[in-house]
CSV table of C-alpha atoms in Angstrom, one decimal:
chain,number,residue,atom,x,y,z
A,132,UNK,CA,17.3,6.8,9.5
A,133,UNK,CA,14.6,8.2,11.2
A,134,UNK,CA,14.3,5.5,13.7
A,135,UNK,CA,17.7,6.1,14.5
A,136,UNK,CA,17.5,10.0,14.5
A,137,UNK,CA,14.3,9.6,16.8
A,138,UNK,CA,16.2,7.3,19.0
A,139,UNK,CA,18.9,9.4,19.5
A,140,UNK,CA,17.0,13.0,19.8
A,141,UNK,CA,14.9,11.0,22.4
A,142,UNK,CA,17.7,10.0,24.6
A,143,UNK,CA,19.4,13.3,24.6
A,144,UNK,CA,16.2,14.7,26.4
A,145,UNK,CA,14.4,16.5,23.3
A,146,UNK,CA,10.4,16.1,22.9
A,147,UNK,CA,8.9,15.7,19.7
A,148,UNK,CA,6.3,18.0,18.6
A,149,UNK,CA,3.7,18.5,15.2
A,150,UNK,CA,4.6,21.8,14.0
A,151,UNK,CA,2.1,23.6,11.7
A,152,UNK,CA,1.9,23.2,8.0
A,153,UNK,CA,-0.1,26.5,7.5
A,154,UNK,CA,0.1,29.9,9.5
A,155,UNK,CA,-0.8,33.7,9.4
A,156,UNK,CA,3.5,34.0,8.9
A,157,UNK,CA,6.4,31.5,7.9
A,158,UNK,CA,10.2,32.1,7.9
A,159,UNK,CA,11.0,34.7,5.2
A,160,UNK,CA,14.4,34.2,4.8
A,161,UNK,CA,14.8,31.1,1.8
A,162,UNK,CA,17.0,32.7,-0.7
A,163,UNK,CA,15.1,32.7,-4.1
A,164,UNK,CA,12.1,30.5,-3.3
A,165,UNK,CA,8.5,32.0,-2.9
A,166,UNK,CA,6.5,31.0,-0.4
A,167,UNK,CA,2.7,29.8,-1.1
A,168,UNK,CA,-0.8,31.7,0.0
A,169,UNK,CA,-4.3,29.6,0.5
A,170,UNK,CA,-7.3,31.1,1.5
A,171,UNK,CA,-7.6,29.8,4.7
A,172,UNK,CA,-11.5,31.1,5.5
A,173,UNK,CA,-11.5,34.4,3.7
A,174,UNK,CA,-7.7,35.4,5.4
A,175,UNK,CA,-4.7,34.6,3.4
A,176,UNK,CA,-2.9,32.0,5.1
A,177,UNK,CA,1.0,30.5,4.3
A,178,UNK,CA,2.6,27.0,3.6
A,179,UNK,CA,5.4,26.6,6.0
A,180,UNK,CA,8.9,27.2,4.2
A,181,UNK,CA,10.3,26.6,8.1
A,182,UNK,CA,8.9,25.6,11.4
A,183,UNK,CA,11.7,28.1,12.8
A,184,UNK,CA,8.9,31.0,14.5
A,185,UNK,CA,6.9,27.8,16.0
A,186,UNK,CA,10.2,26.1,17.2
A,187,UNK,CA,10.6,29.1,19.1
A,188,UNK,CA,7.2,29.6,20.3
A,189,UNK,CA,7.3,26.1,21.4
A,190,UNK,CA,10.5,26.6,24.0
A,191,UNK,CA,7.7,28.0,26.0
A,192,UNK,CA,6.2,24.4,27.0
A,193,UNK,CA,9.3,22.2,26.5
A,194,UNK,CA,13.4,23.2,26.5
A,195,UNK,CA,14.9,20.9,24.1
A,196,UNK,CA,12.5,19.8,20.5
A,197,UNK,CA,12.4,18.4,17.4
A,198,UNK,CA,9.9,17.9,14.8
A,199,UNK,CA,9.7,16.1,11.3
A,200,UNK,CA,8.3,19.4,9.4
A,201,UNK,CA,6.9,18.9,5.7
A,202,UNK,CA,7.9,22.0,4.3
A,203,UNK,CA,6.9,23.5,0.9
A,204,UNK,CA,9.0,26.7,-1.1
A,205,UNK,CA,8.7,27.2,-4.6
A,206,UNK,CA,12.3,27.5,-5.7
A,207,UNK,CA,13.2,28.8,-8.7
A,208,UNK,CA,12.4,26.5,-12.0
A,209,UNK,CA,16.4,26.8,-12.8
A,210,UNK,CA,17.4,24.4,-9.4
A,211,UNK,CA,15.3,21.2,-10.5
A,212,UNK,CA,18.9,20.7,-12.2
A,213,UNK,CA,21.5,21.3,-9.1
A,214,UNK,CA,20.6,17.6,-7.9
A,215,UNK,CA,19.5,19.3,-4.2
A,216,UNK,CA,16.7,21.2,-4.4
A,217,UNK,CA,12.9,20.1,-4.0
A,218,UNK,CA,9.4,22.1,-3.7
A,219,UNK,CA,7.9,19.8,-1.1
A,220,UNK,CA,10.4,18.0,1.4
A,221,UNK,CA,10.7,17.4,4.9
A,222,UNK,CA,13.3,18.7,7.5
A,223,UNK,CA,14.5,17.3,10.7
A,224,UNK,CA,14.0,20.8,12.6
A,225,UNK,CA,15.9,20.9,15.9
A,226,UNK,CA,15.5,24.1,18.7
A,227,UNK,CA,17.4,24.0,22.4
A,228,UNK,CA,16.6,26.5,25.5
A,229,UNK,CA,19.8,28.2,27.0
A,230,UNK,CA,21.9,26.2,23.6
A,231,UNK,CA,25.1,28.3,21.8
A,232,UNK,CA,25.7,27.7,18.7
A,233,UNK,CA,28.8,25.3,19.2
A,234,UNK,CA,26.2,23.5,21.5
A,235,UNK,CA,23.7,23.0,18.6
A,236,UNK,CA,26.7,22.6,15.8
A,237,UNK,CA,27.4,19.3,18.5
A,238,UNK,CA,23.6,18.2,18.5
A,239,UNK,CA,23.5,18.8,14.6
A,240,UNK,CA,26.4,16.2,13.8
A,241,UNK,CA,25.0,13.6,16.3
A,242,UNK,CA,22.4,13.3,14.2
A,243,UNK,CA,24.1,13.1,10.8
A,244,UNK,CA,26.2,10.4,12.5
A,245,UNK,CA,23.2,8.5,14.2
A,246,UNK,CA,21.7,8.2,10.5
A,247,UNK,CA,25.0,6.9,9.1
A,248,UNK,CA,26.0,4.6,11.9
A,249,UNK,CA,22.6,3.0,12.0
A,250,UNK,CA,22.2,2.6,7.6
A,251,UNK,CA,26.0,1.5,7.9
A,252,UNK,CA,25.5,-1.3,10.1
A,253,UNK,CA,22.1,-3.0,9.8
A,254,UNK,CA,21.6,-2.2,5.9
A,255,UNK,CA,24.7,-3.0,4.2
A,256,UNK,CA,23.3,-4.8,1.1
A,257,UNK,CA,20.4,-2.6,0.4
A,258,UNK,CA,23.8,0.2,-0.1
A,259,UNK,CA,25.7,-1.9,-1.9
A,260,UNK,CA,22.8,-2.9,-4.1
A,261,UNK,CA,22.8,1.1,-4.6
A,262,UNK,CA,26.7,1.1,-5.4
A,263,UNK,CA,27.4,3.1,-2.3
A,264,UNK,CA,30.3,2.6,-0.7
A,265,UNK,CA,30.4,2.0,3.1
A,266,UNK,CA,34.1,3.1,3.3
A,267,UNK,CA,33.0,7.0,2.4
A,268,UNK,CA,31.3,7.1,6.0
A,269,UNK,CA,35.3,6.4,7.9
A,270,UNK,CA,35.8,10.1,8.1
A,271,UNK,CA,32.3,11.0,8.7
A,272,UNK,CA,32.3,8.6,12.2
A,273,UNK,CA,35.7,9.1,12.9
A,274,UNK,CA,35.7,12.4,15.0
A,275,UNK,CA,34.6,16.1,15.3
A,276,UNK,CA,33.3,17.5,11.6
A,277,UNK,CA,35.7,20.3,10.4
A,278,UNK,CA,34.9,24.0,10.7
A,279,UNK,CA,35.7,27.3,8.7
A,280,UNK,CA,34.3,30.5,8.6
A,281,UNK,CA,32.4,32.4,6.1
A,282,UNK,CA,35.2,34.6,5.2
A,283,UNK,CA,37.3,31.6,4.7
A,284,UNK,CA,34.9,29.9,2.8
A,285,UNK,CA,34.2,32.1,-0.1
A,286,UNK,CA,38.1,33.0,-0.4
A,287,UNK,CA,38.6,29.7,-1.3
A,288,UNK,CA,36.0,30.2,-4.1
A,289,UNK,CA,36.6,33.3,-5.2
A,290,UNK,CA,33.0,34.5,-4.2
A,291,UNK,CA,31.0,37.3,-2.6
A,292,UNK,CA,32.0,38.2,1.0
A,293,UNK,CA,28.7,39.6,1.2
A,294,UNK,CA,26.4,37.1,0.4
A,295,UNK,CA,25.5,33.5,0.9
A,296,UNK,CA,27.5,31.0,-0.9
A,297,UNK,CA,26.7,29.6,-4.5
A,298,UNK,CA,25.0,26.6,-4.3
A,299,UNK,CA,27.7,25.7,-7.2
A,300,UNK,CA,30.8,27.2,-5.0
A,301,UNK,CA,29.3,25.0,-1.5
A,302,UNK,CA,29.5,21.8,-3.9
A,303,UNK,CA,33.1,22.7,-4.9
A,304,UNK,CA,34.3,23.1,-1.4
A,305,UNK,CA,32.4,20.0,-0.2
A,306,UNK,CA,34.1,17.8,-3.3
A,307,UNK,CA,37.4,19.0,-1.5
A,308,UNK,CA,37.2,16.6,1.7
A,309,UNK,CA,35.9,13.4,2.9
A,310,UNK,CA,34.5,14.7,6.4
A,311,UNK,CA,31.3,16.8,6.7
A,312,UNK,CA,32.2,20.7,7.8
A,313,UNK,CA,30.2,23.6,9.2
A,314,UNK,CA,30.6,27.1,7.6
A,315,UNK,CA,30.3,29.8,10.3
A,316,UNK,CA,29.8,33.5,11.1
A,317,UNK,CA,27.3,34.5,7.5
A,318,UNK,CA,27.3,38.2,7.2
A,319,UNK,CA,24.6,40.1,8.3
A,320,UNK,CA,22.0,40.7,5.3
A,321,UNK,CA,22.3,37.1,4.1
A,322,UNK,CA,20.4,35.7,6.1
A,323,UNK,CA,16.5,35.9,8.1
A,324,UNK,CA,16.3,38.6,10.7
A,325,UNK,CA,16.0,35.2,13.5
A,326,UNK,CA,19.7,34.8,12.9
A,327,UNK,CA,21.7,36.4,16.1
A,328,UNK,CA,24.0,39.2,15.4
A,329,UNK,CA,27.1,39.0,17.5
A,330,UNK,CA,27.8,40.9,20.4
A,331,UNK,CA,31.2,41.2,20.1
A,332,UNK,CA,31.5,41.1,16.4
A,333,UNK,CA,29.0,43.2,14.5
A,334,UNK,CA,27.5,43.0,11.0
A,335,UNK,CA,28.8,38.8,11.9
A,336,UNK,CA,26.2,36.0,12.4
A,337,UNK,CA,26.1,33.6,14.9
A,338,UNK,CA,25.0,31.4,12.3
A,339,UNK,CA,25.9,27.7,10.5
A,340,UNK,CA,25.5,25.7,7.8
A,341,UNK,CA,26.6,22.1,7.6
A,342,UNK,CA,28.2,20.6,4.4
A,343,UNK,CA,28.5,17.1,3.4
A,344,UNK,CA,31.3,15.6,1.3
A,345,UNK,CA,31.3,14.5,-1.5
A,346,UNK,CA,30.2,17.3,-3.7
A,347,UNK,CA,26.8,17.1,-2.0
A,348,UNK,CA,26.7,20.7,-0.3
A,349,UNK,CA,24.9,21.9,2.2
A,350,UNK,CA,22.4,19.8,4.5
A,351,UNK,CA,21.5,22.0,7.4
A,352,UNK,CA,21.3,25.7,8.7
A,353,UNK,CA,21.4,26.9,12.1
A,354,UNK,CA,22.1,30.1,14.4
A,355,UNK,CA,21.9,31.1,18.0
A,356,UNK,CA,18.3,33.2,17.8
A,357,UNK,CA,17.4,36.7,18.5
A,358,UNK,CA,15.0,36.9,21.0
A,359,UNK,CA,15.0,40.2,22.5
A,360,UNK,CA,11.4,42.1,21.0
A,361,UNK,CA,13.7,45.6,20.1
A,362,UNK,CA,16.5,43.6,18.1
A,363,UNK,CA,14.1,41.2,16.0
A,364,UNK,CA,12.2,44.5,15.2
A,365,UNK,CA,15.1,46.3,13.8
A,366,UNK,CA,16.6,43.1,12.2
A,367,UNK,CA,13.2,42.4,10.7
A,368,UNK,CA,13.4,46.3,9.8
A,369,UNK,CA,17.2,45.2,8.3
A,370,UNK,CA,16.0,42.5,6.5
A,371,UNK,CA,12.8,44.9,4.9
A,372,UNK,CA,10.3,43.2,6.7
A,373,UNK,CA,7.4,44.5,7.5
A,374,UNK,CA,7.1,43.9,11.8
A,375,UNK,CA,3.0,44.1,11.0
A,376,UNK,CA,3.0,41.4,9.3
A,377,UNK,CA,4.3,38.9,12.6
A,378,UNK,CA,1.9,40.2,15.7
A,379,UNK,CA,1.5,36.9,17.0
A,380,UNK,CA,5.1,36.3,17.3
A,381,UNK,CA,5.8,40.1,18.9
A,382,UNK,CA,3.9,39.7,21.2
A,383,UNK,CA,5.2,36.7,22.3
A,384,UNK,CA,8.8,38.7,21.7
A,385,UNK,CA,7.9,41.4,23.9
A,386,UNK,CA,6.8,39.3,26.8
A,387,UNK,CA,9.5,36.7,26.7
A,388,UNK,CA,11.1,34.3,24.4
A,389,UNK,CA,14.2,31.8,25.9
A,390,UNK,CA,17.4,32.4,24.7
A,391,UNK,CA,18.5,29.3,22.1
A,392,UNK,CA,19.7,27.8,19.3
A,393,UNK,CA,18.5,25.5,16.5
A,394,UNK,CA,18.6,24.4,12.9
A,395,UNK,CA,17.1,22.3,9.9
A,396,UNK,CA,18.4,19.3,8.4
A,397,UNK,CA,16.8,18.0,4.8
A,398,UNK,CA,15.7,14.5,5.5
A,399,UNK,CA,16.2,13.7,1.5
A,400,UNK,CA,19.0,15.5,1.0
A,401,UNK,CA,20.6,13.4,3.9
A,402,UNK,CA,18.7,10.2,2.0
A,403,UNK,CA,20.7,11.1,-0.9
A,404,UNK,CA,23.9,11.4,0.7
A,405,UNK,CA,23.9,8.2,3.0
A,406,UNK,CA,22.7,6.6,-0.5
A,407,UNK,CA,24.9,7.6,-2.8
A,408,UNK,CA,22.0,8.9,-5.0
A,409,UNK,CA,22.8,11.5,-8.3
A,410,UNK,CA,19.8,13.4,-7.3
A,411,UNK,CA,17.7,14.7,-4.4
A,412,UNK,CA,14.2,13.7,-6.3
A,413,UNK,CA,15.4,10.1,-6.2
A,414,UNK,CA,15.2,10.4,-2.2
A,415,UNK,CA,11.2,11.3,-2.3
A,416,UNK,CA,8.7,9.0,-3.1
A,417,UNK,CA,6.6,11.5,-4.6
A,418,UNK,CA,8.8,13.9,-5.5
A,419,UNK,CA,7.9,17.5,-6.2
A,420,UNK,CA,10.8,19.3,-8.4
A,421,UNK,CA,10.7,23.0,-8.8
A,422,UNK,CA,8.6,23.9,-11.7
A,423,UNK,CA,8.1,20.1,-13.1
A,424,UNK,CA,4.3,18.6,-12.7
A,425,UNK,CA,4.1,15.6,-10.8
A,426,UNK,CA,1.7,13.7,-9.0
């Protein structure tokens, strides 16, 4: 999968980077997880929960990148039952220069279908070892993923108009249909201050996530990025942030970051998917479940 994801990234023009494990900040905005401290010589340091600052800060040498980002968040102990959620796992984090979010939405389901297309075709009896049926993936190659919006989302489910969607509620929807779909336009306050407000529609986020079918949920987030230094102080304001805590990445702010776009895809969460697996843990080979010991 990754060969093929490489492969694909590679020929659309985007360079892969290393992005940090550990910084002085990493993205705040994982709903429920904590993030981790070391001492990193006498200063507290943090585990990356998301590359998403360094993505940014990396548009500086390059336009269009990837990286394959081990990430760490201790979720609470309650999700090592959902089937989705890991402490340690690895995302497939994409960022584009001068990209809108339909742009990246595009970029995001190339690489879903790469992955599928590629396992599909050159590793048919390893899946149907695995009881996974080839024939699921018809809707998936077939032609544009489906889109709705936030608002039309959690109607459907009865849920908070508010507030992100229950990770219970995003596997309802997702066991409705056979094609992957993207969930637009979050609310303001649901998500990291990095998410870009719309112009044109305020308190509305030009944001993303990508479902799978299924019953698997979500796989990826996304958004169009603030970057002007006086909007990412209030939102980080917004978002009770404190603006001290991100100097580095201010600075940078306030002298000039691109315009763009990007998102994150779980590499085992797609694993699972294109697998057919029950669970997410069955993806790692070591995996780490939230609040279960392991090796």
């Amino acid at each position: 999968m990754l060969m093929a994801i490489r492969r694909h990234l590679d020929e659309a023009g985007f360079v892969e980077l290393q992005a940090p494990i550990i910084g002085p900040v990493t993205d705040p905005g994982v709903r429920g997880a904590k993030q981790v401290d070391i001492d990193y010589y006498g200063r507290r340091y943090k585990l990356m929960t998301s590359a998403i600052l360094y993505k940014q800060a990396s548009l500086h040498a390059f336009g269009k990148i990837f990286c394959i980002a081990p990430n760490v968040r201790l979720e609470p102990p309650e999700t090592a039952d959902t089937g989705r959620h890991l402490a340690e796992f690895h995302q497939i984090d994409v960022e584009a220069a001068g990209h809108g979010r339909e742009e990246i939405m595009r970029v995001a389901q190339g690489i879903v279908v790469a992955a599928v297309r590629e396992v599909s075709a050159t590793m048919t009896p390893e899946l149907a070892r695995l009881g996974r049926d080839t024939s699921r993936f018809q809707d998936v190659l077939g032609g544009p993923f489906d889109v709705m919006s936030h608002a039309d989302a959690v109607a459907r489910v009865a849920g908070d108009p508010h507030a992100e969607i229950a990770w219970a509620d995003e596997a309802r929807l997702s066991r409705e249909t056979t094609r992957p779909f993207f969930v637009t336009d979050y609310p303001k306050g649901s998500r990291g201050f990095y998410d870009r407000e719309s112009r044109e529609n305020p308190g509305v986020l030009r944001n993303f996530d990508l479902l799978l079918p299924e019953g698997y949920g979500e796989i990826a987030s996304g958004s169009e990025r603030e970057h002007e230094y006086q909007r990412i102080v209030t939102r980080m304001r917004e978002t009770g942030e404190n603006p001290a805590k991100y100097g580095w990445y201010l600075d940078m702010a306030r002298a000039g970051i691109p315009a763009s776009a990007g998102f994150g895809i779980g590499l085992e969460r797609l694993t699972r998917y294109v697998t057919g697996l029950e669970s997410v843990w069955q993806a790692s080979a070591y995996p780490k479940l939230p609040g279960v010991y392991s090796a």
